[in-house]
Short mmCIF file of C-alpha atoms in Angstrom, two decimals:
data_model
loop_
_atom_site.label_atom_id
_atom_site.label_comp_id
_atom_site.label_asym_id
_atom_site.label_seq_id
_atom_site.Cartn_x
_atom_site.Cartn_y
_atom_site.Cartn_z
CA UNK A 953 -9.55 5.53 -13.92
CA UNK A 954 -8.76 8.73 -12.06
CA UNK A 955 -10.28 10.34 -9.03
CA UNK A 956 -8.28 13.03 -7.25
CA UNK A 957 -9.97 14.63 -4.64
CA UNK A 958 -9.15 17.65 -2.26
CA UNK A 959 -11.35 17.63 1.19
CA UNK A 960 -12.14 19.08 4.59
CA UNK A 961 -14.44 16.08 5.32
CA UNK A 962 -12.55 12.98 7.05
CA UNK A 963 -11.14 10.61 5.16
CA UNK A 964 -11.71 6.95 6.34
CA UNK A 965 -9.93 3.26 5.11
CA UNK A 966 -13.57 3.13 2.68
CA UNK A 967 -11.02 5.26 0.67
CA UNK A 968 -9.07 2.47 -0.04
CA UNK A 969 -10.93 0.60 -1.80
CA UNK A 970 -14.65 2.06 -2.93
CA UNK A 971 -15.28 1.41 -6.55
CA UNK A 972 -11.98 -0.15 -6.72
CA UNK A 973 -12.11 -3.71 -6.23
CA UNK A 974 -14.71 -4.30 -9.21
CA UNK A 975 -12.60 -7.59 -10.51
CA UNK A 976 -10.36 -5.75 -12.87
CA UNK A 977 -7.66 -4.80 -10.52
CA UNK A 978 -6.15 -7.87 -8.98
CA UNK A 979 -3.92 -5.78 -6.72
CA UNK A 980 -4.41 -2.44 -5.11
CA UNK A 981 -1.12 -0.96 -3.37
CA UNK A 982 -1.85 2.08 -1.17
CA UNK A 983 -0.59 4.42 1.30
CA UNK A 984 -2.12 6.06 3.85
CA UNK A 985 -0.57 8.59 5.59
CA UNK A 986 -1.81 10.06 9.36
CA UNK A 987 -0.80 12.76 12.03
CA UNK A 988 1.48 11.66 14.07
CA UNK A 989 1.25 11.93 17.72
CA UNK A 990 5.10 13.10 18.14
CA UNK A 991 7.78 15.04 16.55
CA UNK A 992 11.44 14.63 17.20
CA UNK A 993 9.81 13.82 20.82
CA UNK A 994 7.58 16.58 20.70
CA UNK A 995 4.09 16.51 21.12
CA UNK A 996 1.95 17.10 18.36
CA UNK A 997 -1.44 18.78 18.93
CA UNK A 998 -2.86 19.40 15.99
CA UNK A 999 -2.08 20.00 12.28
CA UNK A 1000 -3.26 23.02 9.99
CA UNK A 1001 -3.46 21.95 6.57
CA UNK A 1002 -4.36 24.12 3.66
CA UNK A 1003 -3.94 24.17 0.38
CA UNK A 1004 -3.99 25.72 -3.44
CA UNK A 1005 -7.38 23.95 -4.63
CA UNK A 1006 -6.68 24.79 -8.35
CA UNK A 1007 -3.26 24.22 -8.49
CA UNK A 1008 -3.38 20.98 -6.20
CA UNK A 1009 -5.90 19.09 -7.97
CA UNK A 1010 -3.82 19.78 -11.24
CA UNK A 1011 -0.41 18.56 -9.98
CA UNK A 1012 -2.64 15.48 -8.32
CA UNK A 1013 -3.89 15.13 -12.02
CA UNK A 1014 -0.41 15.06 -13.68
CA UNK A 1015 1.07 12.72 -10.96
CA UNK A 1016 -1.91 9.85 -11.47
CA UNK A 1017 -1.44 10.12 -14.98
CA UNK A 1018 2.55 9.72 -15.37
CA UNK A 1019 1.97 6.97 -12.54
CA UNK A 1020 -0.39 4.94 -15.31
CA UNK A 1021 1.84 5.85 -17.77
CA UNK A 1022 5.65 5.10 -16.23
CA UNK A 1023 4.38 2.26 -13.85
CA UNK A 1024 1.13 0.85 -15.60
CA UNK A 1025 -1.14 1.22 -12.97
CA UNK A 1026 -4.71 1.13 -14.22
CA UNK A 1027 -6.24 3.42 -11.33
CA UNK A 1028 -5.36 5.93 -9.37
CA UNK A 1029 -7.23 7.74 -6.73
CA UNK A 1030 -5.00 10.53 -4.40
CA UNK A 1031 -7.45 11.81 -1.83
CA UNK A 1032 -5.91 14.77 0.75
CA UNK A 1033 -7.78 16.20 3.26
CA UNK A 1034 -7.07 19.95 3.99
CA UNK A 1035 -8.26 21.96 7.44
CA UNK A 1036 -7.86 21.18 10.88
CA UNK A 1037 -6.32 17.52 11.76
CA UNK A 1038 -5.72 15.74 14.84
CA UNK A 1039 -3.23 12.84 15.57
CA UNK A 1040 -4.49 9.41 14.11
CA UNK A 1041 -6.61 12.03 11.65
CA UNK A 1042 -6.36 10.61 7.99
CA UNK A 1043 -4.24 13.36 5.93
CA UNK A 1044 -4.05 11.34 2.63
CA UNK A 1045 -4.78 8.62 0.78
CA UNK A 1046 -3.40 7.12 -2.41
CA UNK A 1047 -4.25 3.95 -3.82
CA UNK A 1048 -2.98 2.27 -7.17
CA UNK A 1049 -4.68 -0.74 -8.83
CA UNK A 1050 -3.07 -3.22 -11.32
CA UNK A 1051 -3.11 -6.40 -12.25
CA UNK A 1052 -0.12 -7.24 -11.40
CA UNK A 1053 1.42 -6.40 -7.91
CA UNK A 1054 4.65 -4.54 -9.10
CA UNK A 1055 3.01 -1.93 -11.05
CA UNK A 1056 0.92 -1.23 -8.21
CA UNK A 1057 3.07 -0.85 -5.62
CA UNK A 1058 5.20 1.18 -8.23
CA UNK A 1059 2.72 3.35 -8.96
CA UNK A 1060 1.48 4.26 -5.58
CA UNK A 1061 5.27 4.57 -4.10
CA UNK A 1062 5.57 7.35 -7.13
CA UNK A 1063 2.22 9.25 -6.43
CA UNK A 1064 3.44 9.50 -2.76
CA UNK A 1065 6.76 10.26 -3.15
CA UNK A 1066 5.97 13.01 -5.96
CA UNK A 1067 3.03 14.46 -4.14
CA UNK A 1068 5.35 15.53 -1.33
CA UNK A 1069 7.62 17.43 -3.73
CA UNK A 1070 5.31 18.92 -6.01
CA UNK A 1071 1.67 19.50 -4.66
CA UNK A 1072 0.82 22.76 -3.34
CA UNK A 1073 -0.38 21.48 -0.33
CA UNK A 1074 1.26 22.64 3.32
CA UNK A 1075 1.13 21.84 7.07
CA UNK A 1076 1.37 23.95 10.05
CA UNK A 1077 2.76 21.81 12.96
CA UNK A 1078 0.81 23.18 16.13
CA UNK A 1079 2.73 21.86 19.70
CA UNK A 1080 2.05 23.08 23.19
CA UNK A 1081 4.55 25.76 22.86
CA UNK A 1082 4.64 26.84 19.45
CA UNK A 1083 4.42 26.19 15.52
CA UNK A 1084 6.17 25.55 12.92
CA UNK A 1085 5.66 25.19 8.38
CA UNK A 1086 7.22 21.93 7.97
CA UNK A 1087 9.86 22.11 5.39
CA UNK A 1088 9.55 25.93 5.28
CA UNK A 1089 13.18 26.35 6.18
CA UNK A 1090 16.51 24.72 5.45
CA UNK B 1433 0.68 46.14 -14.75
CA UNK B 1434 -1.79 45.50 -11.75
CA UNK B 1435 -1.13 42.15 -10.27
CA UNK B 1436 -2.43 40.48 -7.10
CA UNK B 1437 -0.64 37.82 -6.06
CA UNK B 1438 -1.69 34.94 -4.11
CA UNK B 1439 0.12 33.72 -1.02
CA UNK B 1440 -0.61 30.19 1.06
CA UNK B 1441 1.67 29.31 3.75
CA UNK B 1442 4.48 31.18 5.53
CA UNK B 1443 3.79 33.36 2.81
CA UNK B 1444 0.74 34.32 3.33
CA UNK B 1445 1.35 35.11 7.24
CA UNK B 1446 4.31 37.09 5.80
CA UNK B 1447 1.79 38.92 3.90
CA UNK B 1448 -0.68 38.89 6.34
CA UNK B 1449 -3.07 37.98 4.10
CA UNK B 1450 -4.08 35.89 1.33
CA UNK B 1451 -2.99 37.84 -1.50
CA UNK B 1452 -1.21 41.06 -2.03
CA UNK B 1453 -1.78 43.81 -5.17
CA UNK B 1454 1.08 44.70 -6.75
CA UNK B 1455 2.16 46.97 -9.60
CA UNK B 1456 4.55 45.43 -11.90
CA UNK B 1457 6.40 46.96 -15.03
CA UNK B 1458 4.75 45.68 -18.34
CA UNK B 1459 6.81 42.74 -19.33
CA UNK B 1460 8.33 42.06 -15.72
CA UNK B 1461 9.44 38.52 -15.04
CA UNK B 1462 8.99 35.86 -12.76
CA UNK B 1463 12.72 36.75 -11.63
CA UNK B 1464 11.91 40.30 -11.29
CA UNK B 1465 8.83 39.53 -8.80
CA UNK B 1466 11.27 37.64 -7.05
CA UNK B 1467 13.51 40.43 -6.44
CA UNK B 1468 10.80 42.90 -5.66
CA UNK B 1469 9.36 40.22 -2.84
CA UNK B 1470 12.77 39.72 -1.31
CA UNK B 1471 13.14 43.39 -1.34
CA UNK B 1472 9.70 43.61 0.24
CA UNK B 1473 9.67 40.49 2.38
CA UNK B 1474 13.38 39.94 3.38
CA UNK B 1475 11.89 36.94 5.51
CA UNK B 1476 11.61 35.23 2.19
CA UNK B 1477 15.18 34.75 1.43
CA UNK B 1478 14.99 32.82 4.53
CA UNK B 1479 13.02 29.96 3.14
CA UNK B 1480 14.48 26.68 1.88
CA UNK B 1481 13.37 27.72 -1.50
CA UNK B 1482 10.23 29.19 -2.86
CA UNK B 1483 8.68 29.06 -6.40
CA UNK B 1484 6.01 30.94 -8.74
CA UNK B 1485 3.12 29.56 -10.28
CA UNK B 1486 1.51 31.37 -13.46
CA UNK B 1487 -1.78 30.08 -14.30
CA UNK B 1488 -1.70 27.10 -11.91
CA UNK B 1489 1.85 25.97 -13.37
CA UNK B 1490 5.06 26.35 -11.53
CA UNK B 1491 6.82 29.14 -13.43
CA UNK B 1492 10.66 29.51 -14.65
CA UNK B 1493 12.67 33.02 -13.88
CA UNK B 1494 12.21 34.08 -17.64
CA UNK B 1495 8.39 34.01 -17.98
CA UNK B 1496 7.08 37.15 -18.41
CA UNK B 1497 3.98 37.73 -17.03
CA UNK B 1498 0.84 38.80 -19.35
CA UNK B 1499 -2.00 40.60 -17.91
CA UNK B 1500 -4.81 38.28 -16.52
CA UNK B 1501 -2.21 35.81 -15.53
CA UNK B 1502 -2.75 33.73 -12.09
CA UNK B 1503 0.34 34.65 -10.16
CA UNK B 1504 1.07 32.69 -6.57
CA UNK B 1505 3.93 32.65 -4.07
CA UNK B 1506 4.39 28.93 -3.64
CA UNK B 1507 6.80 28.10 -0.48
CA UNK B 1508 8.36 24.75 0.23
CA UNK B 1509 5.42 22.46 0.29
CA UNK B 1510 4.76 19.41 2.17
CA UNK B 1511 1.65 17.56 2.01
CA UNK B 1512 1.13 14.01 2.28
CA UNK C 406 2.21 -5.04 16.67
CA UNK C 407 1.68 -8.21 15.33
CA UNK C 408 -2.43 -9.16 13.75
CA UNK C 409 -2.40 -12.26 12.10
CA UNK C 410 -6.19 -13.39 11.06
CA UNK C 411 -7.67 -16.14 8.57
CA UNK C 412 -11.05 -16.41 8.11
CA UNK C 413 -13.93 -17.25 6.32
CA UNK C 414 -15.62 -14.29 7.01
CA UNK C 415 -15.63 -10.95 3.83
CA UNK C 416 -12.36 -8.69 4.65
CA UNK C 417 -13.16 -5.23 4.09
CA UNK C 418 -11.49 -2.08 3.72
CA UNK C 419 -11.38 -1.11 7.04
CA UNK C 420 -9.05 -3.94 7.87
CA UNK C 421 -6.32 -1.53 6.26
CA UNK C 422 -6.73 0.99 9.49
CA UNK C 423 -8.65 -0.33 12.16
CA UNK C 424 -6.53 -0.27 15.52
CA UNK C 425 -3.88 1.31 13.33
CA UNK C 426 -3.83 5.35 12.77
CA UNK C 427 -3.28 5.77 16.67
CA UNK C 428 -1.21 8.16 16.35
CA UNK C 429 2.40 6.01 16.73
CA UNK C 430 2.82 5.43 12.74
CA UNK C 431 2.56 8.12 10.28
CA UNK C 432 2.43 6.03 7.04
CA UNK C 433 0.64 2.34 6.39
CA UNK C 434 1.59 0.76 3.48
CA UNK C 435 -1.13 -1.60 2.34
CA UNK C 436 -1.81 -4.13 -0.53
CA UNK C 437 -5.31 -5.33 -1.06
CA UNK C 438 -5.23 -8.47 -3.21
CA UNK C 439 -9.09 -8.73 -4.76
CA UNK C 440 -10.28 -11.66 -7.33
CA UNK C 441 -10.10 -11.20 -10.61
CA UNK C 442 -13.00 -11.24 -12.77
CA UNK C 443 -11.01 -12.90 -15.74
CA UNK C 444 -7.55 -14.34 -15.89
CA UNK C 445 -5.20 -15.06 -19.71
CA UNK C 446 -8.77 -14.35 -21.28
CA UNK C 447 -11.10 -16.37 -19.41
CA UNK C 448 -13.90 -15.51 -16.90
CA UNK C 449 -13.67 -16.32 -13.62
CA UNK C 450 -16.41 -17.93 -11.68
CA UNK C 451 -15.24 -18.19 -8.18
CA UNK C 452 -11.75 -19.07 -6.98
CA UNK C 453 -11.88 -21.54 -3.98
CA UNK C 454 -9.40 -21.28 -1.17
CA UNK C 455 -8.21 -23.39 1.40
CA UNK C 456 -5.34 -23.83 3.85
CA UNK C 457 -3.59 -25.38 6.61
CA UNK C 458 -4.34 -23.59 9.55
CA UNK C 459 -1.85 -23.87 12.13
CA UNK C 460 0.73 -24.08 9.74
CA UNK C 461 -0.56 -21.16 7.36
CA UNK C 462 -1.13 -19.00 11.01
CA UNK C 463 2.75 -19.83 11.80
CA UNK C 464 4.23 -18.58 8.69
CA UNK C 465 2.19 -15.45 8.25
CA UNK C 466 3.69 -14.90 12.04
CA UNK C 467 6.58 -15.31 10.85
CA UNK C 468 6.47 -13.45 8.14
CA UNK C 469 5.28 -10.57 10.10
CA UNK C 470 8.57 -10.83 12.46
CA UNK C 471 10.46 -10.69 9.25
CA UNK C 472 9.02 -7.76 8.17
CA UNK C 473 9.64 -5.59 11.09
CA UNK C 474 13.17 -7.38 11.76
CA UNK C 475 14.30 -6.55 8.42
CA UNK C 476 12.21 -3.62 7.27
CA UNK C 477 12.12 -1.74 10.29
CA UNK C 478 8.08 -1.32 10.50
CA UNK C 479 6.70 -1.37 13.82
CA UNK C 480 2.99 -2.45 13.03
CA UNK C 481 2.39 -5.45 10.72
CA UNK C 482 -1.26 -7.17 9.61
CA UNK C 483 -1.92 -9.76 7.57
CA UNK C 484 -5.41 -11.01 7.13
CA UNK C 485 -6.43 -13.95 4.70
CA UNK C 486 -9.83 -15.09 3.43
CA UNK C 487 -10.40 -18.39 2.34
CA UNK C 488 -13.42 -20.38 1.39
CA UNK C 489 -15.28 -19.21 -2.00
CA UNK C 490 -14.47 -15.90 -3.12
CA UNK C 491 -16.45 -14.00 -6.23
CA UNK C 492 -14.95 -12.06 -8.33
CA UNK C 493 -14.27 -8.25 -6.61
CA UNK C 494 -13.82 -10.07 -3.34
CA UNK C 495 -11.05 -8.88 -1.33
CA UNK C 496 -8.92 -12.58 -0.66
CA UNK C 497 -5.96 -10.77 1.39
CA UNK C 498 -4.88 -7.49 3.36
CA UNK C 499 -1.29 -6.48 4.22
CA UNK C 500 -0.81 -3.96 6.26
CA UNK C 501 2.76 -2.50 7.39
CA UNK C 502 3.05 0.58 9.98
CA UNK C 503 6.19 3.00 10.38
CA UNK C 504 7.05 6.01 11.34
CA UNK C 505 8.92 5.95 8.18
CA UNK C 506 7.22 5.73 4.54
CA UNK C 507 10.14 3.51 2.80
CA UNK C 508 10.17 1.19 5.64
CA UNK C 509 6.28 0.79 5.22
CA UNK C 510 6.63 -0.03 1.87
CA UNK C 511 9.18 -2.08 1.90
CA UNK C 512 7.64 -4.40 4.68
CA UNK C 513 4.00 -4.49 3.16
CA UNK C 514 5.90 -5.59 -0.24
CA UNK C 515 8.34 -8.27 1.59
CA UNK C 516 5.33 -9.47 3.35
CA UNK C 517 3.03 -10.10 0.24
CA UNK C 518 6.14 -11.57 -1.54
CA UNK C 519 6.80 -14.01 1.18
CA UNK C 520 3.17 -15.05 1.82
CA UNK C 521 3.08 -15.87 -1.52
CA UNK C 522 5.63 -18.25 -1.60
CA UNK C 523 5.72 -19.59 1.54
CA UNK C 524 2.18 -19.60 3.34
CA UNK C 525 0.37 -22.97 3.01
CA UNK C 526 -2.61 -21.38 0.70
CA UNK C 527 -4.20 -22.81 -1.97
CA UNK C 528 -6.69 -21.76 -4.50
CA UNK C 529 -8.16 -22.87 -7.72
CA UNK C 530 -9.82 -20.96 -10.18
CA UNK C 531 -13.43 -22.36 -11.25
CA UNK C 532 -14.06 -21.09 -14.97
CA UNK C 533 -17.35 -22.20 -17.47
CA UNK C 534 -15.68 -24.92 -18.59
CA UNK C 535 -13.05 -26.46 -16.13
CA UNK C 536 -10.99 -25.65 -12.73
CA UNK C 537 -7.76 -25.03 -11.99
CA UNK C 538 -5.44 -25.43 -8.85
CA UNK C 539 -2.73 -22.40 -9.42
CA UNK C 540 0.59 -22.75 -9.51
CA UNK C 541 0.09 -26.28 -9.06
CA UNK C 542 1.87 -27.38 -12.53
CA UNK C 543 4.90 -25.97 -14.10
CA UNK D 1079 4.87 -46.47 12.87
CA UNK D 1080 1.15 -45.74 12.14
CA UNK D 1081 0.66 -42.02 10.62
CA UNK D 1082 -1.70 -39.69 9.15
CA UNK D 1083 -0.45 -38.29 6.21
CA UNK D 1084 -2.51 -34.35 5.68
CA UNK D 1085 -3.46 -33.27 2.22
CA UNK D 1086 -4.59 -29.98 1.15
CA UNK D 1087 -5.13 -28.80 -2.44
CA UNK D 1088 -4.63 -30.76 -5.35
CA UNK D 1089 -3.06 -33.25 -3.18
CA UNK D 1090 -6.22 -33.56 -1.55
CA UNK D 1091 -7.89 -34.60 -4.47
CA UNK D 1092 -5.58 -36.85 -5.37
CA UNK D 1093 -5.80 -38.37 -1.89
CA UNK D 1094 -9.53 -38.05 -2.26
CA UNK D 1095 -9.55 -37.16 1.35
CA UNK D 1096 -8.10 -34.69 3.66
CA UNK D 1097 -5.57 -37.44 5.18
CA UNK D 1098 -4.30 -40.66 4.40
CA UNK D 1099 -3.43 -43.17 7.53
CA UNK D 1100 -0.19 -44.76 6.18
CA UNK D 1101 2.28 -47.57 7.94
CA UNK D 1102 6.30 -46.20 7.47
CA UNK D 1103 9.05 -47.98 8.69
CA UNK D 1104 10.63 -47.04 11.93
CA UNK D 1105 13.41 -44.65 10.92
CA UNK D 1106 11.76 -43.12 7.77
CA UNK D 1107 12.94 -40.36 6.39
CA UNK D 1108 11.04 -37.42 4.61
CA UNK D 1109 12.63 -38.97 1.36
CA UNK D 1110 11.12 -42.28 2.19
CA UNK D 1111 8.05 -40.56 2.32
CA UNK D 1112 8.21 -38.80 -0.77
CA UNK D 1113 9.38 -41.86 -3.05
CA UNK D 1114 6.04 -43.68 -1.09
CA UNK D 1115 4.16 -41.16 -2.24
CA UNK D 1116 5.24 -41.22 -5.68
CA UNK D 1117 4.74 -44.51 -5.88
CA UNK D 1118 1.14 -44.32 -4.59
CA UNK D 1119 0.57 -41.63 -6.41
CA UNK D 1120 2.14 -41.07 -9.34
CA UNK D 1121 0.37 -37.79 -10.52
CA UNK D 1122 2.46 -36.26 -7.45
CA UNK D 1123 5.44 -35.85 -10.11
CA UNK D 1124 3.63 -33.77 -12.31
CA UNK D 1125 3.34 -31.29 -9.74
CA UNK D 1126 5.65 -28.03 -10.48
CA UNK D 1127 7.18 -29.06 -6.83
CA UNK D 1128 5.85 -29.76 -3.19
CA UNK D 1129 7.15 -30.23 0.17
CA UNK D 1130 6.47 -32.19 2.85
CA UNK D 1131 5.32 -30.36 6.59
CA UNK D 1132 6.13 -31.77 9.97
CA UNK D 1133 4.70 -30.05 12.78
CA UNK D 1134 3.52 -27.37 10.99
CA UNK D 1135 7.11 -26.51 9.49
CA UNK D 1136 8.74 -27.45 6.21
CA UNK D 1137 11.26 -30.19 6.77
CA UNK D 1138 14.22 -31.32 4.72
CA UNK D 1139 14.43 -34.43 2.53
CA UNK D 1140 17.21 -35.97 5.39
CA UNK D 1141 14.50 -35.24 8.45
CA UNK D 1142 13.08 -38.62 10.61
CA UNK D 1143 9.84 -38.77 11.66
CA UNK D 1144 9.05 -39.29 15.40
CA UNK D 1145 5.79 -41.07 16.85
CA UNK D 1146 2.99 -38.00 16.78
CA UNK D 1147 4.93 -36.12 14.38
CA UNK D 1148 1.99 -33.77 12.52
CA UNK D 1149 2.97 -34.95 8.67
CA UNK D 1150 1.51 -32.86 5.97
CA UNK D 1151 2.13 -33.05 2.07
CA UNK D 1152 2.19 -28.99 0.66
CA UNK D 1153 1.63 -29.03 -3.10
CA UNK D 1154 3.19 -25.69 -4.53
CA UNK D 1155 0.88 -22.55 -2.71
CA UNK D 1156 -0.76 -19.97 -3.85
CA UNK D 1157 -2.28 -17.67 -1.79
CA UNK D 1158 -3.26 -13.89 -1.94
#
């Protein structure tokens, strides 16, 4: 099973686990990843998300696949939320289930870890006296 | 060729806008856009690295772009 | 942050965030172990779970201190269920905190390792036609 | 010394209680223990392994129980 889902609605812990845990799955590894409140000791107020919808949802496609094909996972769900987010805000969600522990955690340390390189997804750090694209620049 | 191509990002406040038109050469590459958006946008070369996508796939140098084609500016991306 | 919890009562998904996305941690690395509707073949009935309370309490404490000792996450949960569990029901929920993704990862994994090994939990499997203490017999 | 030996698990059932009141020697070890236990119950050696608990921590083989020591028997675990 795969659900990848772009979204400007909040995305809650429900995520984790909806339509999941139906007995096949003995083990669901996942990560969730939030706005922080601080950068390098900076302040965060708010992060601008956006997004190429198209394009995203394919690379999110591709990345749940090779994870149930190089790690065995049996489902994968990546769920990012685009728009305006606010520290403690939910920015994504990934969640691999197996039956068997390793694969999971495998599989979900993959979808992470390749999401950040290849989805065309970016974030606009806002602070109280300026802003900056993370990773824009060297 | 009339292109407009699609900008998200850094890029897209270097374009000021979403997407740009553009008038290519017929059979112009990925690497020749390049060069006519550093040319354009010298900010560009400032980036950690940038890519093109054709058609919702990231793009080598050597493609050359077809008419109808999807063409986006895709800086250094970090979600998650 | 240390949240050690076992109860009776159903764990649910929002155990993975609750009192957690504040802000201070930026990933949560979480593994959701859920009972298996079959196991080698066979269908499961209900899997019954019990434990030694102070002692189970103490090690999943200590397991926690491990896990940010060693693994460098700041936030660490581990919530058990015991009692009877149905198939789909969620028996455990680890949940590691960091700033840092590989730390979180690495912690959530240590601490499911270690839990399973070394916390005083049992369970036995109830099928059609027999039971089964786990990992009881070689 | 008068104790109260805790089961849990398949020790348990073995026990066919929770705990087992049992007289040990002054002086007895954990080992003592153990070969009692085997004795009593011989179905304990079939077990893939177990330990024995004393105030809620595992204790070695070489350890001597004290008057209100907590004693527990821990047949191999298997939670999550």
């Amino acid at each position: 099973m795969i659900d990848v889902k772009i979204t400007e609605e909040l995305l809650s812990a429900a995520s984790c686990t909806e339509g999941l845990t139906d007995g096949a799955c003995g083990g669901l590894a996942v990560f969730i990843g939030a706005v922080r409140s601080e950068t390098k000791g900076k302040k965060v107020l708010r992060l601008e998300y956006e997004c190429y919808p198209s394009m995203a949802l394919k690379e999110m496609k591709k990345i749940a696949e090779a994870a149930i094909q190089a790690c065995g996972a049996k489902q994968m769900r990546i769920h990012h939320r685009t728009g305006i987010l606010y520290p403690g805000d939910i920015a994504v969600v990934v969640v691999a289930g197996s039956p068997h522990r390793e694969a999971a955690f495998e599989a979900c340390r993959y979808a992470i870890d390749t999401l950040k390189k290849t989805v065309p997804i970016w974030k606009k750090e806002v602070f109280e006296d300026g802003e900056e694209w993370i990773s824009a620049h060297a | 060729m009339n292109t407009t191509i699609l900008a998200f990002g850094i890029v897209r406040e270097l374009f000021n806008g979403a997407s740009k038109k553009m008038e290519l050469p017929e059979g112009a590459t990925v690497a020749a856009l390049k060069n006519r958006l550093e040319s354009d946008y010298p900010e560009i070369k400032k980036l950690r690295s940038y890519m093109v996508a054709v058609n919702n796939e990231y793009a080598d140098d050597s493609l050359v772009f077809r008419a109808q084609d999807e063409i986006a500016v895709i800086p250094p991306v970090s979600g998650g």
